[in-house]
PDB file of C-alpha atoms in Angstrom:
ATOM      1  CA  MET A   1    -134.439 -52.354   8.528  1.00  0.00           C
ATOM      2  CA  ASP A   2    -134.508 -56.105   9.746  1.00  0.00           C
ATOM      3  CA  ARG A   3    -135.799 -57.137   6.400  1.00  0.00           C
ATOM      4  CA  LEU A   4    -132.546 -56.112   4.606  1.00  0.00           C
ATOM      5  CA  LEU A   5    -130.145 -57.260   7.489  1.00  0.00           C
ATOM      6  CA  ASN A   6    -127.211 -59.038   6.072  1.00  0.00           C
ATOM      7  CA  LYS A   7    -128.266 -58.615   2.386  1.00  0.00           C
ATOM      8  CA  VAL A   8    -125.908 -58.183  -0.233  1.00  0.00           C
ATOM      9  CA  VAL A   9    -126.957 -55.850  -3.346  1.00  0.00           C
ATOM     10  CA  LEU A  10    -125.768 -55.110  -6.575  1.00  0.00           C
ATOM     11  CA  VAL A  11    -126.476 -51.780  -8.146  1.00  0.00           C
ATOM     12  CA  THR A  12    -125.827 -50.881 -11.830  1.00  0.00           C
ATOM     13  CA  GLY A  13    -124.817 -47.489 -13.029  1.00  0.00           C
ATOM     14  CA  ALA A  14    -123.669 -46.731  -9.440  1.00  0.00           C
ATOM     15  CA  SER A  15    -121.370 -43.922  -9.802  1.00  0.00           C
ATOM     16  CA  ALA A  16    -123.719 -40.998 -10.329  1.00  0.00           C
ATOM     17  CA  GLY A  17    -127.221 -39.986 -10.220  1.00  0.00           C
ATOM     18  CA  ILE A  18    -130.125 -42.208  -9.075  1.00  0.00           C
ATOM     19  CA  GLY A  19    -127.561 -45.268  -8.699  1.00  0.00           C
ATOM     20  CA  LYS A  20    -125.236 -43.172  -6.475  1.00  0.00           C
ATOM     21  CA  ALA A  21    -128.128 -41.963  -4.278  1.00  0.00           C
ATOM     22  CA  ILE A  22    -129.380 -45.768  -3.967  1.00  0.00           C
ATOM     23  CA  VAL A  23    -125.867 -46.908  -2.882  1.00  0.00           C
ATOM     24  CA  GLU A  24    -125.522 -44.127  -0.362  1.00  0.00           C
ATOM     25  CA  GLU A  25    -128.783 -45.175   1.200  1.00  0.00           C
ATOM     26  CA  LEU A  26    -128.067 -48.863   1.337  1.00  0.00           C
ATOM     27  CA  VAL A  27    -124.352 -48.440   2.624  1.00  0.00           C
ATOM     28  CA  THR A  28    -125.699 -45.876   5.115  1.00  0.00           C
ATOM     29  CA  LYS A  29    -128.191 -48.377   6.430  1.00  0.00           C
ATOM     30  CA  GLY A  30    -125.429 -51.103   6.934  1.00  0.00           C
ATOM     31  CA  LEU A  31    -125.694 -53.210   3.726  1.00  0.00           C
ATOM     32  CA  LYS A  32    -122.993 -54.545   1.597  1.00  0.00           C
ATOM     33  CA  VAL A  33    -123.087 -53.113  -1.881  1.00  0.00           C
ATOM     34  CA  VAL A  34    -121.531 -53.896  -4.980  1.00  0.00           C
ATOM     35  CA  GLY A  35    -121.506 -50.889  -7.235  1.00  0.00           C
ATOM     36  CA  ILE A  36    -120.632 -51.191 -10.966  1.00  0.00           C
ATOM     37  CA  GLY A  37    -119.998 -48.603 -13.705  1.00  0.00           C
ATOM     38  CA  ARG A  38    -117.663 -47.670 -16.377  1.00  0.00           C
ATOM     39  CA  GLU A  39    -115.890 -44.985 -14.513  1.00  0.00           C
ATOM     40  CA  LEU A  40    -113.709 -46.795 -11.775  1.00  0.00           C
ATOM     41  CA  ASP A  41    -112.243 -43.564 -10.476  1.00  0.00           C
ATOM     42  CA  LYS A  42    -115.852 -42.213  -9.638  1.00  0.00           C
ATOM     43  CA  LEU A  43    -116.793 -45.498  -7.871  1.00  0.00           C
ATOM     44  CA  ASN A  44    -113.567 -45.265  -5.754  1.00  0.00           C
ATOM     45  CA  MET A  45    -114.386 -41.447  -4.943  1.00  0.00           C
ATOM     46  CA  LEU A  46    -117.809 -42.782  -3.493  1.00  0.00           C
ATOM     47  CA  VAL A  47    -116.055 -45.494  -1.581  1.00  0.00           C
ATOM     48  CA  ASP A  48    -113.994 -42.714   0.059  1.00  0.00           C
ATOM     49  CA  GLU A  49    -117.112 -40.642   0.707  1.00  0.00           C
ATOM     50  CA  LEU A  50    -118.730 -43.723   2.401  1.00  0.00           C
ATOM     51  CA  LYS A  51    -115.955 -44.532   4.873  1.00  0.00           C
ATOM     52  CA  GLY A  52    -117.276 -44.690   8.163  1.00  0.00           C
ATOM     53  CA  LYS A  53    -120.615 -45.678   7.300  1.00  0.00           C
ATOM     54  CA  PRO A  54    -122.300 -49.044   8.849  1.00  0.00           C
ATOM     55  CA  GLY A  55    -122.292 -50.913   5.412  1.00  0.00           C
ATOM     56  CA  LYS A  56    -119.516 -51.220   2.693  1.00  0.00           C
ATOM     57  CA  LEU A  57    -119.319 -50.472  -1.103  1.00  0.00           C
ATOM     58  CA  TYR A  58    -117.447 -52.774  -3.357  1.00  0.00           C
ATOM     59  CA  PRO A  59    -116.578 -50.877  -6.439  1.00  0.00           C
ATOM     60  CA  LEU A  60    -116.437 -52.910  -9.777  1.00  0.00           C
ATOM     61  CA  GLN A  61    -115.741 -51.455 -13.230  1.00  0.00           C
ATOM     62  CA  CYS A  62    -117.975 -53.063 -15.786  1.00  0.00           C
ATOM     63  CA  ASP A  63    -119.392 -51.839 -19.305  1.00  0.00           C
ATOM     64  CA  MET A  64    -123.102 -52.712 -19.471  1.00  0.00           C
ATOM     65  CA  SER A  65    -122.936 -53.232 -22.997  1.00  0.00           C
ATOM     66  CA  VAL A  66    -120.322 -55.810 -23.016  1.00  0.00           C
ATOM     67  CA  GLN A  67    -121.590 -59.438 -22.122  1.00  0.00           C
ATOM     68  CA  SER A  68    -118.099 -60.681 -21.304  1.00  0.00           C
ATOM     69  CA  GLU A  69    -117.647 -57.892 -18.925  1.00  0.00           C
ATOM     70  CA  ILE A  70    -121.058 -58.638 -17.259  1.00  0.00           C
ATOM     71  CA  GLU A  71    -120.227 -62.361 -16.971  1.00  0.00           C
ATOM     72  CA  ARG A  72    -116.695 -61.457 -15.515  1.00  0.00           C
ATOM     73  CA  ALA A  73    -118.149 -59.204 -12.855  1.00  0.00           C
ATOM     74  CA  VAL A  74    -120.568 -61.750 -11.583  1.00  0.00           C
ATOM     75  CA  VAL A  75    -117.830 -64.336 -11.314  1.00  0.00           C
ATOM     76  CA  TRP A  76    -116.000 -61.785  -9.116  1.00  0.00           C
ATOM     77  CA  ILE A  77    -119.111 -61.290  -7.093  1.00  0.00           C
ATOM     78  CA  GLU A  78    -119.580 -65.082  -6.361  1.00  0.00           C
ATOM     79  CA  LYS A  79    -115.854 -65.490  -5.382  1.00  0.00           C
ATOM     80  CA  THR A  80    -115.800 -62.482  -3.326  1.00  0.00           C
ATOM     81  CA  LEU A  81    -119.187 -62.290  -1.656  1.00  0.00           C
ATOM     82  CA  GLY A  82    -120.795 -65.593  -2.445  1.00  0.00           C
ATOM     83  CA  GLY A  83    -124.031 -64.403  -3.812  1.00  0.00           C
ATOM     84  CA  ILE A  84    -126.397 -61.476  -4.346  1.00  0.00           C
ATOM     85  CA  ASP A  85    -129.777 -61.116  -2.698  1.00  0.00           C
ATOM     86  CA  ILE A  86    -131.083 -57.825  -4.371  1.00  0.00           C
ATOM     87  CA  LEU A  87    -130.212 -56.582  -7.984  1.00  0.00           C
ATOM     88  CA  ILE A  88    -131.167 -53.170  -8.780  1.00  0.00           C
ATOM     89  CA  ASN A  89    -130.948 -52.392 -12.518  1.00  0.00           C
ATOM     90  CA  ASN A  90    -130.433 -48.682 -12.724  1.00  0.00           C
ATOM     91  CA  ALA A  91    -127.809 -48.093 -15.494  1.00  0.00           C
ATOM     92  CA  ALA A  92    -129.078 -46.526 -18.711  1.00  0.00           C
ATOM     93  CA  ILE A  93    -128.092 -44.038 -21.384  1.00  0.00           C
ATOM     94  CA  ASN A  94    -130.121 -41.492 -23.342  1.00  0.00           C
ATOM     95  CA  ILE A  95    -128.487 -40.645 -26.650  1.00  0.00           C
ATOM     96  CA  ASP A  96    -130.113 -37.714 -28.457  1.00  0.00           C
ATOM     97  CA  SER A  97    -131.161 -39.044 -31.744  1.00  0.00           C
ATOM     98  CA  SER A  98    -134.552 -38.765 -33.834  1.00  0.00           C
ATOM     99  CA  CYS A  99    -136.410 -41.482 -35.504  1.00  0.00           C
ATOM    100  CA  VAL A 100    -135.946 -39.733 -38.959  1.00  0.00           C
ATOM    101  CA  ASN A 101    -132.501 -38.365 -38.995  1.00  0.00           C
ATOM    102  CA  GLY A 102    -130.788 -40.574 -36.150  1.00  0.00           C
ATOM    103  CA  GLY A 103    -128.622 -43.439 -37.023  1.00  0.00           C
ATOM    104  CA  ILE A 104    -128.987 -47.001 -36.269  1.00  0.00           C
ATOM    105  CA  GLU A 105    -125.825 -46.865 -34.198  1.00  0.00           C
ATOM    106  CA  GLU A 106    -127.317 -44.571 -31.557  1.00  0.00           C
ATOM    107  CA  LEU A 107    -130.371 -46.874 -31.307  1.00  0.00           C
ATOM    108  CA  LYS A 108    -128.187 -49.852 -30.963  1.00  0.00           C
ATOM    109  CA  LYS A 109    -125.904 -48.353 -28.233  1.00  0.00           C
ATOM    110  CA  THR A 110    -129.150 -47.415 -26.161  1.00  0.00           C
ATOM    111  CA  LEU A 111    -130.702 -50.883 -26.684  1.00  0.00           C
ATOM    112  CA  ASP A 112    -127.210 -52.557 -25.831  1.00  0.00           C
ATOM    113  CA  VAL A 113    -127.235 -51.017 -22.320  1.00  0.00           C
ATOM    114  CA  ASN A 114    -130.861 -50.337 -21.496  1.00  0.00           C
ATOM    115  CA  VAL A 115    -132.131 -53.650 -22.566  1.00  0.00           C
ATOM    116  CA  LEU A 116    -129.643 -56.242 -23.560  1.00  0.00           C
ATOM    117  CA  GLY A 117    -127.106 -55.498 -20.879  1.00  0.00           C
ATOM    118  CA  LEU A 118    -129.926 -55.201 -18.301  1.00  0.00           C
ATOM    119  CA  THR A 119    -131.306 -58.539 -19.484  1.00  0.00           C
ATOM    120  CA  CYS A 120    -127.954 -60.205 -19.408  1.00  0.00           C
ATOM    121  CA  ILE A 121    -127.111 -59.151 -15.951  1.00  0.00           C
ATOM    122  CA  THR A 122    -130.465 -60.218 -14.578  1.00  0.00           C
ATOM    123  CA  LYS A 123    -130.087 -63.570 -16.245  1.00  0.00           C
ATOM    124  CA  GLU A 124    -126.646 -64.175 -14.521  1.00  0.00           C
ATOM    125  CA  ILE A 125    -127.870 -62.953 -11.117  1.00  0.00           C
ATOM    126  CA  LEU A 126    -130.866 -65.207 -11.036  1.00  0.00           C
ATOM    127  CA  LYS A 127    -128.674 -68.334 -11.899  1.00  0.00           C
ATOM    128  CA  LEU A 128    -126.504 -67.319  -9.100  1.00  0.00           C
ATOM    129  CA  MET A 129    -129.371 -66.925  -6.769  1.00  0.00           C
ATOM    130  CA  LYS A 130    -130.559 -70.541  -7.733  1.00  0.00           C
ATOM    131  CA  VAL A 131    -127.098 -71.896  -7.330  1.00  0.00           C
ATOM    132  CA  LYS A 132    -126.812 -70.096  -3.834  1.00  0.00           C
ATOM    133  CA  GLY A 133    -130.381 -71.347  -2.818  1.00  0.00           C
ATOM    134  CA  ILE A 134    -131.639 -67.637  -2.628  1.00  0.00           C
ATOM    135  CA  ASP A 135    -135.328 -67.757  -3.261  1.00  0.00           C
ATOM    136  CA  ASN A 136    -136.452 -64.694  -1.498  1.00  0.00           C
ATOM    137  CA  GLY A 137    -134.354 -62.194  -3.709  1.00  0.00           C
ATOM    138  CA  CYS A 138    -135.590 -59.104  -5.393  1.00  0.00           C
ATOM    139  CA  ILE A 139    -135.004 -57.538  -8.814  1.00  0.00           C
ATOM    140  CA  VAL A 140    -135.552 -54.003  -9.030  1.00  0.00           C
ATOM    141  CA  ASN A 141    -135.849 -52.243 -12.450  1.00  0.00           C
ATOM    142  CA  ILE A 142    -135.390 -48.544 -12.547  1.00  0.00           C
ATOM    143  CA  ASN A 143    -137.707 -47.630 -15.335  1.00  0.00           C
ATOM    144  CA  ASP A 144    -139.230 -44.297 -16.426  1.00  0.00           C
ATOM    145  CA  VAL A 145    -142.698 -42.923 -16.816  1.00  0.00           C
ATOM    146  CA  CYS A 146    -141.871 -42.960 -20.508  1.00  0.00           C
ATOM    147  CA  GLY A 147    -141.769 -46.670 -20.260  1.00  0.00           C
ATOM    148  CA  TRP A 148    -145.636 -46.509 -19.594  1.00  0.00           C
ATOM    149  CA  LYS A 149    -146.779 -43.494 -21.676  1.00  0.00           C
ATOM    150  CA  CYS A 150    -145.056 -42.063 -24.671  1.00  0.00           C
ATOM    151  CA  LEU A 151    -143.726 -38.450 -23.717  1.00  0.00           C
ATOM    152  CA  LEU A 152    -141.948 -37.629 -26.887  1.00  0.00           C
ATOM    153  CA  ALA A 153    -144.389 -34.806 -27.350  1.00  0.00           C
ATOM    154  CA  SER A 154    -143.652 -33.124 -23.948  1.00  0.00           C
ATOM    155  CA  ASP A 155    -141.067 -30.839 -23.456  1.00  0.00           C
ATOM    156  CA  ARG A 156    -138.559 -33.176 -21.958  1.00  0.00           C
ATOM    157  CA  PRO A 157    -135.109 -34.405 -23.175  1.00  0.00           C
ATOM    158  CA  ILE A 158    -136.034 -37.903 -24.113  1.00  0.00           C
ATOM    159  CA  SER A 159    -134.968 -39.573 -27.266  1.00  0.00           C
ATOM    160  CA  PRO A 160    -136.955 -42.059 -29.259  1.00  0.00           C
ATOM    161  CA  ALA A 161    -134.293 -44.774 -28.628  1.00  0.00           C
ATOM    162  CA  TYR A 162    -134.654 -44.248 -24.974  1.00  0.00           C
ATOM    163  CA  THR A 163    -138.319 -44.411 -25.009  1.00  0.00           C
ATOM    164  CA  CYS A 164    -138.275 -47.625 -26.864  1.00  0.00           C
ATOM    165  CA  SER A 165    -135.910 -49.209 -24.369  1.00  0.00           C
ATOM    166  CA  LYS A 166    -138.032 -48.161 -21.532  1.00  0.00           C
ATOM    167  CA  PHE A 167    -141.170 -49.516 -23.377  1.00  0.00           C
ATOM    168  CA  ALA A 168    -139.081 -52.878 -23.750  1.00  0.00           C
ATOM    169  CA  LEU A 169    -138.192 -52.866 -20.078  1.00  0.00           C
ATOM    170  CA  THR A 170    -141.824 -52.552 -18.976  1.00  0.00           C
ATOM    171  CA  ALA A 171    -142.517 -55.634 -21.153  1.00  0.00           C
ATOM    172  CA  LEU A 172    -139.211 -57.522 -19.950  1.00  0.00           C
ATOM    173  CA  THR A 173    -140.293 -56.747 -16.195  1.00  0.00           C
ATOM    174  CA  GLU A 174    -143.881 -58.236 -16.814  1.00  0.00           C
ATOM    175  CA  CYS A 175    -142.419 -61.451 -18.658  1.00  0.00           C
ATOM    176  CA  LEU A 176    -139.840 -61.914 -15.969  1.00  0.00           C
ATOM    177  CA  ARG A 177    -142.461 -61.777 -13.232  1.00  0.00           C
ATOM    178  CA  LEU A 178    -144.764 -64.050 -14.966  1.00  0.00           C
ATOM    179  CA  GLU A 179    -142.262 -66.651 -15.607  1.00  0.00           C
ATOM    180  CA  LEU A 180    -140.818 -66.713 -12.225  1.00  0.00           C
ATOM    181  CA  ALA A 181    -144.432 -67.144 -10.769  1.00  0.00           C
ATOM    182  CA  GLN A 182    -145.141 -69.969 -13.190  1.00  0.00           C
ATOM    183  CA  ASN A 183    -141.874 -71.591 -11.685  1.00  0.00           C
ATOM    184  CA  GLU A 184    -143.091 -71.069  -8.095  1.00  0.00           C
ATOM    185  CA  SER A 185    -140.218 -68.646  -7.358  1.00  0.00           C
ATOM    186  CA  ASN A 186    -140.407 -66.250  -4.718  1.00  0.00           C
ATOM    187  CA  VAL A 187    -137.900 -63.878  -6.222  1.00  0.00           C
ATOM    188  CA  LYS A 188    -139.885 -60.410  -6.346  1.00  0.00           C
ATOM    189  CA  VAL A 189    -139.650 -58.335  -9.618  1.00  0.00           C
ATOM    190  CA  ILE A 190    -140.302 -54.716  -8.994  1.00  0.00           C
ATOM    191  CA  CYS A 191    -140.452 -51.802 -11.493  1.00  0.00           C
ATOM    192  CA  VAL A 192    -139.742 -48.338 -10.137  1.00  0.00           C
ATOM    193  CA  CYS A 193    -140.853 -45.582 -12.678  1.00  0.00           C
ATOM    194  CA  PRO A 194    -139.592 -42.069 -11.964  1.00  0.00           C
ATOM    195  CA  GLY A 195    -140.562 -38.878 -13.726  1.00  0.00           C
ATOM    196  CA  LEU A 196    -138.135 -36.060 -14.446  1.00  0.00           C
ATOM    197  CA  VAL A 197    -135.137 -36.439 -12.243  1.00  0.00           C
ATOM    198  CA  GLU A 198    -132.282 -34.130 -11.587  1.00  0.00           C
ATOM    199  CA  THR A 199    -129.304 -35.951 -12.856  1.00  0.00           C
ATOM    200  CA  GLU A 200    -126.151 -35.498 -14.944  1.00  0.00           C
ATOM    201  CA  MET A 201    -128.366 -36.257 -18.008  1.00  0.00           C
ATOM    202  CA  THR A 202    -130.856 -33.525 -17.128  1.00  0.00           C
ATOM    203  CA  ARG A 203    -128.955 -31.026 -15.082  1.00  0.00           C
ATOM    204  CA  GLN A 204    -127.929 -28.647 -18.083  1.00  0.00           C
ATOM    205  CA  TRP A 205    -131.508 -28.775 -19.502  1.00  0.00           C
ATOM    206  CA  LEU A 206    -133.054 -28.018 -16.235  1.00  0.00           C
ATOM    207  CA  LYS A 207    -130.786 -24.863 -15.820  1.00  0.00           C
ATOM    208  CA  GLU A 208    -132.222 -23.886 -19.312  1.00  0.00           C
ATOM    209  CA  ASN A 209    -135.796 -25.118 -18.540  1.00  0.00           C
ATOM    210  CA  PRO A 210    -136.220 -24.685 -14.778  1.00  0.00           C
ATOM    211  CA  ARG A 211    -139.231 -26.634 -13.368  1.00  0.00           C
ATOM    212  CA  LEU A 212    -139.937 -29.036 -10.624  1.00  0.00           C
ATOM    213  CA  SER A 213    -137.951 -32.158 -10.526  1.00  0.00           C
ATOM    214  CA  LEU A 214    -137.281 -35.090  -8.405  1.00  0.00           C
ATOM    215  CA  LYS A 215    -133.895 -35.326  -6.593  1.00  0.00           C
ATOM    216  CA  PRO A 216    -131.947 -38.761  -6.848  1.00  0.00           C
ATOM    217  CA  LYS A 217    -132.558 -39.330  -3.212  1.00  0.00           C
ATOM    218  CA  ASP A 218    -136.360 -39.450  -3.808  1.00  0.00           C
ATOM    219  CA  VAL A 219    -136.059 -42.241  -6.148  1.00  0.00           C
ATOM    220  CA  ALA A 220    -133.706 -44.129  -3.876  1.00  0.00           C
ATOM    221  CA  ASP A 221    -136.214 -43.696  -1.011  1.00  0.00           C
ATOM    222  CA  ALA A 222    -138.755 -45.032  -3.241  1.00  0.00           C
ATOM    223  CA  VAL A 223    -136.676 -48.181  -4.161  1.00  0.00           C
ATOM    224  CA  ILE A 224    -135.928 -48.567  -0.160  1.00  0.00           C
ATOM    225  CA  PHE A 225    -139.819 -48.616   0.437  1.00  0.00           C
ATOM    226  CA  THR A 226    -140.402 -51.470  -2.003  1.00  0.00           C
ATOM    227  CA  LEU A 227    -137.730 -53.503  -0.584  1.00  0.00           C
ATOM    228  CA  MET A 228    -138.995 -53.132   3.076  1.00  0.00           C
ATOM    229  CA  THR A 229    -142.386 -54.820   2.255  1.00  0.00           C
ATOM    230  CA  PRO A 230    -143.029 -58.330   3.979  1.00  0.00           C
ATOM    231  CA  GLU A 231    -142.027 -61.338   2.044  1.00  0.00           C
ATOM    232  CA  THR A 232    -145.613 -62.205   1.093  1.00  0.00           C
ATOM    233  CA  VAL A 233    -146.185 -58.547  -0.405  1.00  0.00           C
ATOM    234  CA  LEU A 234    -145.022 -57.380  -3.757  1.00  0.00           C
ATOM    235  CA  ILE A 235    -145.321 -53.717  -4.992  1.00  0.00           C
ATOM    236  CA  LYS A 236    -145.194 -54.658  -8.775  1.00  0.00           C
ATOM    237  CA  ASP A 237    -145.040 -51.115 -10.213  1.00  0.00           C
ATOM    238  CA  LEU A 238    -144.427 -47.819  -8.432  1.00  0.00           C
ATOM    239  CA  VAL A 239    -144.562 -44.574 -10.140  1.00  0.00           C
ATOM    240  CA  ILE A 240    -142.871 -41.554  -8.538  1.00  0.00           C
ATOM    241  CA  THR A 241    -142.924 -37.949 -10.187  1.00  0.00           C
ATOM    242  CA  PRO A 242    -142.512 -34.369  -9.086  1.00  0.00           C
ATOM    243  CA  ILE A 243    -145.802 -32.789  -8.056  1.00  0.00           C
ATOM    244  CA  ARG A 244    -147.863 -31.361 -10.903  1.00  0.00           C
ATOM    245  CA  GLU A 245    -145.884 -33.229 -13.610  1.00  0.00           C
ATOM    246  CA  ILE A 246    -148.315 -34.364 -16.282  1.00  0.00           C
ATOM    247  CA  ILE A 247    -147.828 -37.805 -17.661  1.00  0.00           C
TER     248      ILE A 247
END
């Protein structure tokens, strides 16, 4: 874990599912982790669960659809911890709504969190990295295999709005990676694309439609793997699915 020694990590959507699993792995490995989410009580419960671990979790309430809250969170981070070495963009929502009958409001809510909120916090953290002279940082975007290939025809609970947001994230990731490279920045931009994962979003559906699925820890382990590469090595895109999943 020498490559992650003394690093400070920010994880969005940290109170449950994949985000919670990532926080648990990082704190267990001794890192300082800022976990943000809308439900502060869940984050505080996670703090209690992780007491006695080598690292530390700093819980922070933040609605990723509200720009002012994101900016306020980054100000708090700078004052409290100085800076961020690694940003893990995990927060996402999936509102069930169809293209034909769904409302614009459902699409807007999804894009506000999954695209605009993610873009806002990424920009703020990159500015903070520049101010603090951090040029070997990492941005990890938790995408979805549906961001690579449209899965709406498959038997999986994915809304059109969610799929659109993940396709947008694929494009945003590549654009950011290119722009940083053109600016001769060494900040890595990593895209991790899981298949079906058992989380709060899918648990009830999996009970009604039993099948193999990833556990949140599987995705967390994949994220740690991408972060452990030498500074001169970049894993651009990592796709991880349960065995036999067709994509």
